[in-house]
Tab-separated table of N, CA and C in Angstrom:
chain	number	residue	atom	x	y	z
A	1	UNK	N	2.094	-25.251	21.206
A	1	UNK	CA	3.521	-25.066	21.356
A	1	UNK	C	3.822	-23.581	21.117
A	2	UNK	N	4.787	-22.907	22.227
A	2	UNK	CA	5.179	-21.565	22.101
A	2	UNK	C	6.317	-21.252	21.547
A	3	UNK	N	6.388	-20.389	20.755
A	3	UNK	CA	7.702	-19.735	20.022
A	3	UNK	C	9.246	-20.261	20.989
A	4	UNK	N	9.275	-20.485	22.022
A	4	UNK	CA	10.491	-20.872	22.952
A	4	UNK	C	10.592	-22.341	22.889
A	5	UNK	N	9.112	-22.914	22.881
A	5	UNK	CA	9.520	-24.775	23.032
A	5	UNK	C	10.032	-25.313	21.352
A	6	UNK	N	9.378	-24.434	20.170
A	6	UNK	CA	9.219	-24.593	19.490
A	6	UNK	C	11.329	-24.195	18.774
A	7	UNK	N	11.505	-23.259	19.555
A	7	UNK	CA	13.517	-23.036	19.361
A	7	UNK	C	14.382	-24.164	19.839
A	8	UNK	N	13.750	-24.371	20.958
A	8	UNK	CA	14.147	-25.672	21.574
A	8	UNK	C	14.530	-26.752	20.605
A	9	UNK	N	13.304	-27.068	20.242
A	9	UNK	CA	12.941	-28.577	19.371
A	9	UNK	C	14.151	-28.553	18.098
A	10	UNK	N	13.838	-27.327	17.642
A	10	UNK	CA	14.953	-26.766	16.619
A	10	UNK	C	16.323	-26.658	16.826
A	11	UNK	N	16.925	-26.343	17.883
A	11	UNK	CA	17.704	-26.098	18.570
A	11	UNK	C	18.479	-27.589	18.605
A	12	UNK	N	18.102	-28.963	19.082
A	12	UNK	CA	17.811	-30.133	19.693
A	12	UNK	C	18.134	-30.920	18.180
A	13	UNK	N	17.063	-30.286	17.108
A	13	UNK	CA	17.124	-31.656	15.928
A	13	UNK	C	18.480	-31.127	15.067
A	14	UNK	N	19.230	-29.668	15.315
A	14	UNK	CA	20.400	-28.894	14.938
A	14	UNK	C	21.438	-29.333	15.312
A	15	UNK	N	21.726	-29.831	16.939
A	15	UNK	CA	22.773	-30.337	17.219
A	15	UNK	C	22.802	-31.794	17.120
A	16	UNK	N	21.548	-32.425	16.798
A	16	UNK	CA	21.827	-33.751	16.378
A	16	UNK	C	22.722	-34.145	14.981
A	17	UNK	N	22.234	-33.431	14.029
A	17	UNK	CA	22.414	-32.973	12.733
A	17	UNK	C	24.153	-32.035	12.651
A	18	UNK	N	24.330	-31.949	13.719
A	18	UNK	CA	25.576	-31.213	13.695
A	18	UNK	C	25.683	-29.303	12.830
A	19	UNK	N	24.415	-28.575	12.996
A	19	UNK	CA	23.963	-27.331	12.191
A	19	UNK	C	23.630	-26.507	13.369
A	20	UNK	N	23.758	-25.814	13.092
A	20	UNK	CA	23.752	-24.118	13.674
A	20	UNK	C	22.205	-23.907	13.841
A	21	UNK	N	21.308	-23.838	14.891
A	21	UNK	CA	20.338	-24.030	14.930
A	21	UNK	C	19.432	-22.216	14.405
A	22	UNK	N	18.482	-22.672	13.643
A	22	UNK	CA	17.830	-21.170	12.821
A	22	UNK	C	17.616	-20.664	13.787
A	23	UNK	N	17.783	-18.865	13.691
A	23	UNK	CA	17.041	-17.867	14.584
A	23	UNK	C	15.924	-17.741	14.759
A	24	UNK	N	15.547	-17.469	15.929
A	24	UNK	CA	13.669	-17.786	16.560
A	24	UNK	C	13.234	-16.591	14.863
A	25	UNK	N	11.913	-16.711	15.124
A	25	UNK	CA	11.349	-15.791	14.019
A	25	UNK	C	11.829	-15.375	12.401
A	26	UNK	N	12.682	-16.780	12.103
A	26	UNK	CA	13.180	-17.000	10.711
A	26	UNK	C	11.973	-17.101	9.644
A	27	UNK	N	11.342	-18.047	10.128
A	27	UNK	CA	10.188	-18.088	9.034
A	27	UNK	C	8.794	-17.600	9.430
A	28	UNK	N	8.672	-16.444	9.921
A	28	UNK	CA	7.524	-15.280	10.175
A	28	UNK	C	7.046	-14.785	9.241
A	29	UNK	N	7.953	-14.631	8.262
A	29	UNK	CA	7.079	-13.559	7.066
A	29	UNK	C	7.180	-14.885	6.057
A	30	UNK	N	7.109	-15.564	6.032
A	30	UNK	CA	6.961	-17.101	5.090
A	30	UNK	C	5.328	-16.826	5.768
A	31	UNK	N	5.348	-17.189	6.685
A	31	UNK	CA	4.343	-18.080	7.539
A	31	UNK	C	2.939	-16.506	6.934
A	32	UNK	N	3.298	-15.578	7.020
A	32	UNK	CA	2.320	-14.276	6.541
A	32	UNK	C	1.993	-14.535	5.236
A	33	UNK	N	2.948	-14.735	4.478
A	33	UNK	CA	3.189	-14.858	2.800
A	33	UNK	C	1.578	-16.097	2.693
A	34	UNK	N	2.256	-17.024	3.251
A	34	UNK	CA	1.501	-18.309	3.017
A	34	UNK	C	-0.162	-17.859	3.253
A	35	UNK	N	-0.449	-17.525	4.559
A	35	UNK	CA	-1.466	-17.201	4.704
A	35	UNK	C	-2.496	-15.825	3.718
A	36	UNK	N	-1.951	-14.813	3.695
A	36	UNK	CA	-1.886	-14.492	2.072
A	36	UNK	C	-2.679	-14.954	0.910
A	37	UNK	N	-1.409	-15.673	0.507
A	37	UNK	CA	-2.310	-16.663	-0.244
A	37	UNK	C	-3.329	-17.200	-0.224
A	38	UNK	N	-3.471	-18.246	1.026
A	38	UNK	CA	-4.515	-19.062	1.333
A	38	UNK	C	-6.004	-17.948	1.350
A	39	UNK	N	-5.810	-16.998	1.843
A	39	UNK	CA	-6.396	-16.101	1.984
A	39	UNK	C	-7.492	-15.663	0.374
A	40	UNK	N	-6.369	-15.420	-0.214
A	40	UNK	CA	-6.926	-14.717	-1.761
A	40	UNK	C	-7.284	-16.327	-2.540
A	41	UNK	N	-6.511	-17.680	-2.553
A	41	UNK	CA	-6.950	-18.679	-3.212
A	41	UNK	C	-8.493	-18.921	-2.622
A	42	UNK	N	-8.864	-18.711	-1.300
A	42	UNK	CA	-9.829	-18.641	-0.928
A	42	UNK	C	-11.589	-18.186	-1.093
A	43	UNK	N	-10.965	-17.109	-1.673
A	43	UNK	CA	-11.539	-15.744	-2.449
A	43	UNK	C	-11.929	-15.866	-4.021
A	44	UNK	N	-11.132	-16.531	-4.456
A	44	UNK	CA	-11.278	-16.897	-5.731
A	44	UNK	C	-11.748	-17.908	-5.849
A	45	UNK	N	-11.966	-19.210	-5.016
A	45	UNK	CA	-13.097	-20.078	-4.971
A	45	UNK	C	-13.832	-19.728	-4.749
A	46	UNK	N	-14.634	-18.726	-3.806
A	46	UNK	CA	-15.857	-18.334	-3.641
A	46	UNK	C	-16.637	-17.434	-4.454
A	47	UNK	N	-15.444	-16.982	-5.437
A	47	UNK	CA	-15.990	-16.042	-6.368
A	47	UNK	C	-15.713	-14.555	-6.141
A	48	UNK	N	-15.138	-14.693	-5.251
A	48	UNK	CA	-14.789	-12.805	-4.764
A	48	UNK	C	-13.460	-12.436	-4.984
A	49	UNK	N	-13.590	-10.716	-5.335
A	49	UNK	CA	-11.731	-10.561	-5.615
A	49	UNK	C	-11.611	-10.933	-4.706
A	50	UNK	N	-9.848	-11.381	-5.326
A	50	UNK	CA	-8.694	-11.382	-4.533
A	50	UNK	C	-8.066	-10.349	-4.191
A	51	UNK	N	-7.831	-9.418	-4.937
A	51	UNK	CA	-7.074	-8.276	-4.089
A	51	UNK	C	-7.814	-7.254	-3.981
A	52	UNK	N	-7.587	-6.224	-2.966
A	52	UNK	CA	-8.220	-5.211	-2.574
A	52	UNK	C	-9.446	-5.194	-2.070
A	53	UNK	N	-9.933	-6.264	-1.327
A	53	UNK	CA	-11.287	-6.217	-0.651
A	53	UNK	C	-11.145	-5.301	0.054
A	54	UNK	N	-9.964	-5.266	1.188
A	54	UNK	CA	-10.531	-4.171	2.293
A	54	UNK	C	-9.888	-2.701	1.926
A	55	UNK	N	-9.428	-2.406	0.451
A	55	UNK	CA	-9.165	-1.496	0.653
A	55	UNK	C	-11.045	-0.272	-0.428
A	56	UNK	N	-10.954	-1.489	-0.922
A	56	UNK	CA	-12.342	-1.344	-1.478
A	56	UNK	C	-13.347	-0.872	-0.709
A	57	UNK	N	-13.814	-2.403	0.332
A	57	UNK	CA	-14.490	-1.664	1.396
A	57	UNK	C	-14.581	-0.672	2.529
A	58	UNK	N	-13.339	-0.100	2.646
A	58	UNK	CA	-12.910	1.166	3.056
A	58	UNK	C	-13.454	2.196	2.535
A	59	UNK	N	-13.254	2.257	1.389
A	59	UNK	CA	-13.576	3.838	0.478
A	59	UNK	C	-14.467	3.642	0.124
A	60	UNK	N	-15.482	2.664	0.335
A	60	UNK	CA	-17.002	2.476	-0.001
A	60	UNK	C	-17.905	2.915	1.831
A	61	UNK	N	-17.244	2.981	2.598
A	61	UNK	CA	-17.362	3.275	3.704
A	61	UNK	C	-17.303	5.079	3.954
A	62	UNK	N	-16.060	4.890	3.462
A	62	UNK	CA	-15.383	6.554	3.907
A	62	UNK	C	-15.733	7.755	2.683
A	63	UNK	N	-16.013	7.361	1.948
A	63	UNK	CA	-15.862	8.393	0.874
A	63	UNK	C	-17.703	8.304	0.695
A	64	UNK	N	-17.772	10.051	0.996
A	64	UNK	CA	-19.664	10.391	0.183
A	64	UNK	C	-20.103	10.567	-0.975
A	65	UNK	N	-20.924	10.063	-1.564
A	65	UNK	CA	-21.176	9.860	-2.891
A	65	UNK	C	-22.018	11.055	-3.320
A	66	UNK	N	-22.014	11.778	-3.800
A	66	UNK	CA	-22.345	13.205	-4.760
A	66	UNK	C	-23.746	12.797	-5.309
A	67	UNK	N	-24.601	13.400	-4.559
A	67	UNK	CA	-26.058	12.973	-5.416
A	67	UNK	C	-26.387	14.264	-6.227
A	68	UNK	N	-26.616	13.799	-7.210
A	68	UNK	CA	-27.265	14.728	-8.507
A	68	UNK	C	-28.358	15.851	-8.021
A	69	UNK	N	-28.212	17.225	-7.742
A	69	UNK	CA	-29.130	18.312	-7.766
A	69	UNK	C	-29.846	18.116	-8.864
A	70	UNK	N	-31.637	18.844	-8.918
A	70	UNK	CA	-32.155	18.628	-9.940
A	70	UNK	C	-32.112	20.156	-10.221
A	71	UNK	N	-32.013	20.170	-12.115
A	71	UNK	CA	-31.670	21.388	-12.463
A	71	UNK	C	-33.032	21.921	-12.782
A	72	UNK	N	-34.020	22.757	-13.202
A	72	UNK	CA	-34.667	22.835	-13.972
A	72	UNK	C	-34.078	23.358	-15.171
A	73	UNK	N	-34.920	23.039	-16.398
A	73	UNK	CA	-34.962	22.749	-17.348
A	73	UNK	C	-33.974	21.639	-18.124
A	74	UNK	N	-33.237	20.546	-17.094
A	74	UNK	CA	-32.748	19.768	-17.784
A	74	UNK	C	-33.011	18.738	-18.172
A	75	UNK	N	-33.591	17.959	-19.069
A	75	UNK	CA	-34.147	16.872	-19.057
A	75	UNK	C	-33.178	15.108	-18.487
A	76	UNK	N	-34.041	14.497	-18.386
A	76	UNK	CA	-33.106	13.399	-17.868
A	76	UNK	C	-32.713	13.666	-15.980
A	77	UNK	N	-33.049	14.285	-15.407
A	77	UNK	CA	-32.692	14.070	-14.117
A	77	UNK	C	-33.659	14.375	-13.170
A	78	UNK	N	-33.725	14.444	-12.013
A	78	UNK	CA	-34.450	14.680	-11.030
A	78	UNK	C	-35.304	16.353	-11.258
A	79	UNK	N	-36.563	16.127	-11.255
A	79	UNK	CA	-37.537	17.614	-10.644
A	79	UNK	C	-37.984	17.418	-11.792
A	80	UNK	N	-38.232	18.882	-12.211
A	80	UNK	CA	-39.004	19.261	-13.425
A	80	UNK	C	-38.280	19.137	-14.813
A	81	UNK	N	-38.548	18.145	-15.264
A	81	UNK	CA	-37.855	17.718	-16.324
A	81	UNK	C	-38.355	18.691	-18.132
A	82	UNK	N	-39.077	19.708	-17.970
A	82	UNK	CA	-39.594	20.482	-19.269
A	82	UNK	C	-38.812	21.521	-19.398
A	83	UNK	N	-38.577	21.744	-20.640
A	83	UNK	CA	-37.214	22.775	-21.026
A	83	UNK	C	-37.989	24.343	-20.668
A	84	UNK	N	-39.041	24.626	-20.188
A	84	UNK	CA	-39.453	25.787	-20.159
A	84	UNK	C	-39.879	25.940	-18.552
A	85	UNK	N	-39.345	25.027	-17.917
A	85	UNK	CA	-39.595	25.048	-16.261
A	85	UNK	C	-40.841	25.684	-15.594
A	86	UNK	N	-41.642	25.132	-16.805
A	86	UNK	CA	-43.060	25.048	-15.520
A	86	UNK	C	-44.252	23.743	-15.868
């Protein structure tokens, strides 16, 4: 059923009812809201956040991660790890 048959029907059970029949696209952002939800309740059964997955996986995408130069003489990191660098 398309957004027009679907005004209709509305339209139809309004003047039976004797009411002013709702404007097409009244409950659009209900219908987003809901899904939403269903969306994140979803998420949380499976064990995964609920919010911010894709903004997460975005900046795990887009953003370069800074790899550690090795210094000499610093201990603890990459290369020559002896305080007298040789």
């Amino acid at each position: 059923m398309n957004a027009i048959q679907q005004h209709m029907i509305d339209s139809c059970r309004a003047a039976q009812r004797g009411e002013a029949p709702p404007p097409p696209g009244r409950h659009d952002w209900g219908v987003v809201r809901e899904a939403r939800d269903r969306r994140r309740f979803d998420a949380v059964i499976a064990g995964r956040p609920a919010r911010r997955r894709r903004r997460t996986a975005l900046r795990a995408l887009f953003t370069r991660r800074r790899h550690r130069t090795a210094r000499p003489g610093v201990p603890g990191r990459c290369g020559n790890s002896s305080p007298s660098g040789v």
